[in-house]
Every structure is written in C-alpha cells, then in structure tokens.
Short mmCIF file of C-alpha atoms and ligand atoms in Angstrom, two decimals:
data_model
loop_
_atom_site.label_atom_id
_atom_site.label_comp_id
_atom_site.label_asym_id
_atom_site.label_seq_id
_atom_site.Cartn_x
_atom_site.Cartn_y
_atom_site.Cartn_z
CA MET A 216 -19.28 -0.76 5.17
CA ARG A 217 -16.31 0.95 6.67
CA TYR A 218 -13.05 -0.27 5.16
CA ALA A 219 -9.49 0.09 6.47
CA LEU A 220 -6.95 0.05 3.65
CA ILE A 221 -3.28 -0.61 4.26
CA SER A 222 -0.36 -0.94 1.83
CA ASP A 223 3.42 -1.09 1.63
CA ILE A 224 4.00 -2.21 5.21
CA HIS A 225 7.45 -3.42 4.12
CA GLY A 226 8.29 -5.47 7.19
CA ASN A 227 7.95 -2.47 9.51
CA LEU A 228 6.18 -3.95 12.55
CA GLU A 229 6.36 -0.76 14.64
CA ALA A 230 4.54 1.21 11.92
CA LEU A 231 1.95 -1.54 11.38
CA GLU A 232 1.21 -1.80 15.10
CA ALA A 233 0.74 1.98 15.37
CA VAL A 234 -1.70 1.93 12.44
CA LEU A 235 -3.68 -0.99 13.85
CA ALA A 236 -3.86 0.68 17.28
CA ASP A 237 -5.30 3.77 15.64
CA LEU A 238 -7.80 1.69 13.63
CA LYS A 239 -9.01 -0.02 16.81
CA LYS A 240 -10.84 3.19 17.65
CA GLU A 241 -12.79 2.99 14.39
CA ARG A 242 -15.74 0.77 13.57
CA ILE A 243 -13.96 -1.09 10.77
CA THR A 244 -16.00 -3.76 8.98
CA ALA A 245 -13.26 -5.09 6.70
CA TYR A 246 -9.55 -4.78 6.09
CA LEU A 247 -8.08 -4.56 2.59
CA CYS A 248 -4.36 -4.93 1.94
CA LEU A 249 -2.80 -3.56 -1.23
CA GLY A 250 0.53 -5.41 -1.19
CA ASP A 251 4.20 -5.15 -0.23
CA ILE A 252 3.73 -6.48 3.29
CA ILE A 253 7.40 -7.46 3.09
CA GLY A 254 10.71 -6.12 1.78
CA TYR A 255 12.98 -3.38 3.29
CA GLY A 256 12.07 -3.83 6.97
CA ALA A 257 13.35 -6.31 9.54
CA ASN A 258 10.06 -8.01 10.53
CA PRO A 259 8.56 -9.58 7.39
CA LYS A 260 7.36 -12.70 9.20
CA GLU A 261 5.73 -10.79 12.03
CA CYS A 262 4.04 -8.42 9.58
CA ILE A 263 2.66 -11.36 7.57
CA GLU A 264 1.29 -12.85 10.81
CA LYS A 265 -0.32 -9.54 11.84
CA VAL A 266 -1.95 -9.04 8.47
CA LYS A 267 -3.17 -12.64 8.48
CA SER A 268 -4.78 -12.09 11.89
CA LEU A 269 -6.86 -9.24 10.43
CA ARG A 270 -8.41 -11.72 7.94
CA PRO A 271 -8.39 -9.14 5.16
CA GLU A 272 -11.30 -9.40 2.76
CA ILE A 273 -8.91 -8.88 -0.15
CA LEU A 274 -5.13 -9.24 -0.41
CA ILE A 275 -3.32 -7.73 -3.37
CA ALA A 276 0.20 -8.74 -4.43
CA GLY A 277 2.93 -6.12 -4.59
CA ASN A 278 6.20 -6.23 -6.50
CA HIS A 279 8.06 -7.29 -3.33
CA GLU A 280 5.80 -10.34 -2.87
CA TRP A 281 6.40 -11.14 -6.53
CA GLY A 282 10.15 -10.65 -6.06
CA VAL A 283 10.34 -13.01 -3.09
CA LEU A 284 8.20 -15.60 -4.91
CA GLY A 285 10.52 -15.44 -7.93
CA LEU A 286 7.79 -14.03 -10.17
CA LEU A 287 9.80 -10.84 -10.77
CA GLU A 288 13.52 -10.99 -11.50
CA LEU A 289 15.86 -9.35 -8.98
CA SER A 290 17.24 -7.20 -11.83
CA TYR A 291 13.90 -5.34 -11.75
CA PHE A 292 14.79 -3.94 -8.31
CA ASN A 293 17.40 -1.40 -7.23
CA GLU A 294 20.36 -2.62 -5.19
CA GLN A 295 18.89 -2.03 -1.72
CA ALA A 296 15.52 -3.49 -2.66
CA ALA A 297 17.13 -6.56 -4.25
CA SER A 298 19.26 -7.27 -1.19
CA ALA A 299 16.23 -6.80 1.09
CA ILE A 300 14.27 -9.25 -1.07
CA GLU A 301 17.06 -11.85 -0.83
CA TRP A 302 17.24 -11.32 2.95
CA THR A 303 13.44 -11.58 3.27
CA GLY A 304 13.38 -14.76 1.19
CA ASN A 305 15.70 -16.38 3.74
CA VAL A 306 13.63 -15.25 6.73
CA ILE A 307 10.12 -16.30 5.69
CA ASP A 308 9.12 -19.97 5.56
CA GLY A 309 7.22 -22.17 3.13
CA GLY A 310 3.89 -21.46 4.82
CA ASP A 311 4.44 -17.70 4.46
CA ALA A 312 5.28 -18.14 0.77
CA GLU A 313 2.12 -20.19 0.23
CA TYR A 314 0.11 -17.39 1.84
CA LEU A 315 1.75 -14.74 -0.39
CA LYS A 316 0.95 -16.86 -3.44
CA THR A 317 -2.78 -16.47 -2.74
CA PHE A 318 -2.62 -12.68 -3.28
CA LYS A 319 -4.30 -11.32 -6.42
CA LEU A 320 -2.77 -8.85 -8.88
CA SER A 321 -5.97 -6.81 -8.91
CA SER A 322 -9.51 -7.07 -7.63
CA SER A 323 -12.75 -5.47 -8.66
CA ASP A 324 -16.33 -5.78 -7.44
CA LYS A 325 -19.31 -3.51 -8.02
CA CYS A 326 -18.07 -1.12 -5.39
CA MET A 327 -14.33 -0.69 -5.86
CA THR A 328 -11.13 -1.70 -7.64
CA LEU A 329 -7.84 -2.51 -5.90
CA VAL A 330 -4.37 -2.84 -7.43
CA HIS A 331 -0.83 -2.35 -6.13
CA GLY A 332 0.59 -0.04 -8.83
CA SER A 333 -1.83 0.91 -11.61
CA LEU A 334 -4.52 -0.73 -13.73
CA GLU A 335 -2.39 -0.41 -16.84
CA GLU A 336 -0.83 -3.89 -16.94
CA PRO A 337 -0.89 -4.57 -13.16
CA LYS A 338 2.04 -6.98 -13.44
CA GLU A 339 4.26 -4.14 -14.72
CA PHE A 340 3.75 -2.28 -11.42
CA PHE A 341 3.66 1.25 -12.85
CA TYR A 342 3.79 4.08 -10.31
CA ILE A 343 1.17 6.71 -9.54
CA PHE A 344 2.68 9.87 -8.10
CA ASP A 345 0.62 12.69 -9.59
CA ALA A 346 -2.45 13.37 -11.76
CA ASN A 347 -0.49 12.78 -15.00
CA ASP A 348 0.09 9.16 -13.97
CA THR A 349 -3.61 8.45 -13.40
CA ASP A 350 -5.04 8.90 -16.90
CA LYS A 351 -4.73 5.29 -18.15
CA THR A 352 -6.01 3.84 -14.88
CA PHE A 353 -9.05 6.13 -14.94
CA ARG A 354 -9.84 5.10 -18.51
CA LEU A 355 -9.64 1.41 -17.58
CA LEU A 356 -11.56 1.85 -14.33
CA LYS A 357 -15.05 0.29 -14.31
CA THR A 358 -15.95 1.19 -10.72
CA LYS A 359 -16.50 4.46 -8.89
CA ILE A 360 -13.25 4.26 -6.99
CA CYS A 361 -9.84 2.64 -7.22
CA PHE A 362 -7.29 2.30 -4.43
CA VAL A 363 -3.55 1.88 -5.09
CA GLY A 364 -0.24 1.95 -3.20
CA HIS A 365 3.28 1.28 -4.55
CA SER A 366 4.69 4.83 -4.96
CA HIS A 367 4.50 5.42 -1.18
CA VAL A 368 3.18 8.93 -1.95
CA PRO A 369 -0.40 9.39 -0.73
CA GLY A 370 -2.87 11.43 -2.77
CA ILE A 371 -6.46 11.62 -3.98
CA PHE A 372 -7.33 12.13 -7.67
CA SER A 373 -10.65 12.66 -9.44
CA PHE A 374 -11.79 12.18 -13.03
CA ASP A 375 -14.76 13.93 -14.61
CA GLY A 376 -14.60 11.88 -17.83
CA LYS A 377 -12.25 14.35 -19.49
CA LYS A 378 -9.24 15.19 -17.37
CA PRO A 379 -7.78 13.80 -14.13
CA ALA A 380 -7.18 16.28 -11.32
CA LYS A 381 -5.57 16.16 -7.90
CA VAL A 382 -7.99 16.67 -5.02
CA LYS A 383 -6.68 19.12 -2.41
CA GLY A 384 -5.99 17.61 0.97
CA MET A 385 -6.31 14.07 2.28
CA ASN A 386 -10.11 13.86 2.70
CA VAL A 387 -12.77 13.61 0.05
CA LYS A 388 -16.54 13.30 -0.10
CA LEU A 389 -17.28 11.44 -3.34
CA ASP A 390 -19.08 13.40 -6.02
CA ASN A 391 -21.75 11.44 -7.97
CA ASP A 392 -20.42 12.58 -11.32
CA LYS A 393 -16.79 11.68 -10.81
CA LYS A 394 -14.53 8.67 -10.48
CA TYR A 395 -11.74 8.55 -7.92
CA LEU A 396 -8.28 7.11 -7.57
CA VAL A 397 -6.75 7.09 -4.11
CA ASN A 398 -3.11 6.34 -3.47
CA ILE A 399 -3.20 5.39 0.19
CA GLY A 400 0.54 5.84 0.79
CA SER A 401 2.80 3.50 2.74
CA VAL A 402 2.50 2.17 6.27
CA GLY A 403 6.15 1.24 6.64
CA GLN A 404 8.22 3.50 4.40
CA PRO A 405 6.50 6.82 3.50
CA ARG A 406 8.20 8.83 0.75
CA ASP A 407 6.31 12.12 0.71
CA GLY A 408 8.54 13.85 3.26
CA ASP A 409 6.24 12.98 6.17
CA PRO A 410 7.72 10.03 8.08
CA ARG A 411 4.44 9.07 9.78
CA ALA A 412 2.71 5.86 8.70
CA SER A 413 0.03 6.37 6.03
CA PHE A 414 -3.22 4.43 5.49
CA ALA A 415 -6.84 5.06 4.49
CA ILE A 416 -10.39 4.64 5.72
CA TYR A 417 -13.20 4.35 3.18
CA ASP A 418 -16.73 4.77 4.47
CA ALA A 419 -18.69 3.36 1.54
CA ARG A 420 -22.09 4.33 2.91
CA ALA A 421 -21.10 7.94 3.58
CA GLY A 422 -19.09 8.06 0.33
CA ALA A 423 -16.06 9.43 2.14
CA VAL A 424 -12.35 8.67 2.04
CA GLU A 425 -9.75 9.78 4.52
CA ILE A 426 -5.99 9.29 4.30
CA ARG A 427 -4.64 9.28 7.81
CA ARG A 428 -1.13 9.57 9.29
CA VAL A 429 0.11 8.24 12.61
CA PRO A 430 3.52 8.51 14.29
CA TYR A 431 5.35 5.34 15.27
CA ASP A 432 8.60 4.27 16.93
CA ILE A 433 10.95 4.93 14.01
CA ARG A 434 14.10 4.40 16.12
CA SER A 435 13.20 0.82 16.99
CA ALA A 436 12.41 0.00 13.37
CA GLN A 437 15.74 1.52 12.32
CA ALA A 438 17.73 -0.33 14.99
CA LYS A 439 16.29 -3.66 13.83
CA ILE A 440 17.18 -2.95 10.19
CA ILE A 441 20.79 -2.21 11.17
CA ALA A 442 21.00 -5.23 13.49
CA ALA A 443 19.68 -7.47 10.70
CA GLY A 444 22.51 -6.35 8.41
CA LEU A 445 20.10 -4.84 5.88
CA PRO A 446 21.34 -1.80 3.86
CA PRO A 447 21.70 1.18 6.30
CA LEU A 448 19.91 3.47 3.84
CA LEU A 449 16.73 1.49 4.52
CA ALA A 450 16.98 2.64 8.15
CA SER A 451 18.00 6.27 7.59
CA ARG A 452 15.28 6.99 5.04
CA LEU A 453 12.53 6.14 7.57
CA ALA A 454 13.34 9.26 9.61
CA GLU A 455 13.22 11.44 6.51
CA GLY A 456 10.05 9.93 5.14
CA HIS A 457 11.39 9.45 1.63
ZN1 LIG B 60 6.27 -0.70 -1.78
#
C-alpha cells in the first residue's frame, strides 16, 4: 500500500490542486485526510468537494471542522480563526456539514494511527511542534506509526521506548525497533518558514515515509482571501509560510 496523507488544507484550493497534481505521478493506493479541510482560506466548499472526490479511506476531524459544526466554542480560537470559521459556516451548506460530521477524532488499525493534534485527549487538539511534545502520544501509541497535522510544522520523530527524538530531514526508512510519529505539515497554510504546500507519502510495504513540498499559486489564494473580506493577515502569512 502506498498512502498519500494530506492535512490542514484550510480552504486553499490552489495549494490542494498543486498537491494533487504532484500525487498524480505517484502510484497512490489510498488517500488519508487528517482534518482542517476548511477555515482560513476562501474555497472551503471547493476543497470539501475535491477531498470527497478522492474517496479518502479515512477522514479525521480537525478543530476547524469542530468549530464550524459548533462542537468547539469560538472562544477556543484566536480572532482571525474565529472570524474565518464564522465566514466558512455561512459558505458551506447542509450537505457539506453532514459530510464533516462523519469525520472521526482518531483512527487506528493494525498498521497505523491517525489523529489531527495528538493522541493525548484528541478532542483537546494539543499541538506537536518538536520532540518534547511527542512523549505522551508515543506512550499511548499502539501501532508502529502515527500521523498528525494541526501545528502546520512538518517533522518526523522516533521513539526507542525510552526517549523521543527528532529524525533529521524529511525522509525516513522505518527501523524495526522504533515507533514513529510524523507531523505531515499543512497543505494550505504552512508555518515552518517554507511557504510551499506540505504533505506526505507512506509506502507501507517499503516501510518508508517522505514529507514532500510543492510550490503553488500563492498570489491567487491571497487575492481570493482579500476579495472574500477575510482577515488580511490570513493572506499575507501564506507568502511567509508561517
Ligand atoms: Zn490547521
């Protein structure tokens, strides 16, 4: 199985299309989506449609889906996020909301675990930025590998049973004696200083993970955010990648 993993699209259609165009060249057997398809960007509806057309094997709920569905209070979010959630709620329709309601908070099979933030109380949406943040998730993890999004900062971490460590680079060949946690980064609003869209490919048979980056038409995505009357900061940050 060769999985494509995408997360934190955030209504950025240009970024999503660039990622899917890149993935077309790969022999992908299944798509997995780790949440936050919507929120921040100007094309939530179109992004939901695109994701739907991929028929993802698993769909995980992010805090923005929960915000739009009224499962998380707006006071949880910062000002820009809250106003984007209100805007998004007015743009999507009942059918979209029904679709978002089918997303799970976490998923685990014999092969892998998926969650938006971290395994420690998934509905609290804790962030994983660096190795220090991974300890609790590693201790709760029952499978070889766990994929997360949410912080928009891609990174690969390993656990030898004692101490979590950051793996150098954005590629890893899985070691039999270790567990892994991969933050796949964000398609539509990267925050690690690299503005290119981030996503991951997991080749389960080869035991290999790659986090990949692709450029996209940032200017168009920005222009739509401004035209929609969304907070201008949500446009400017795309060019900076944070
Ligand atoms: Zn997000």
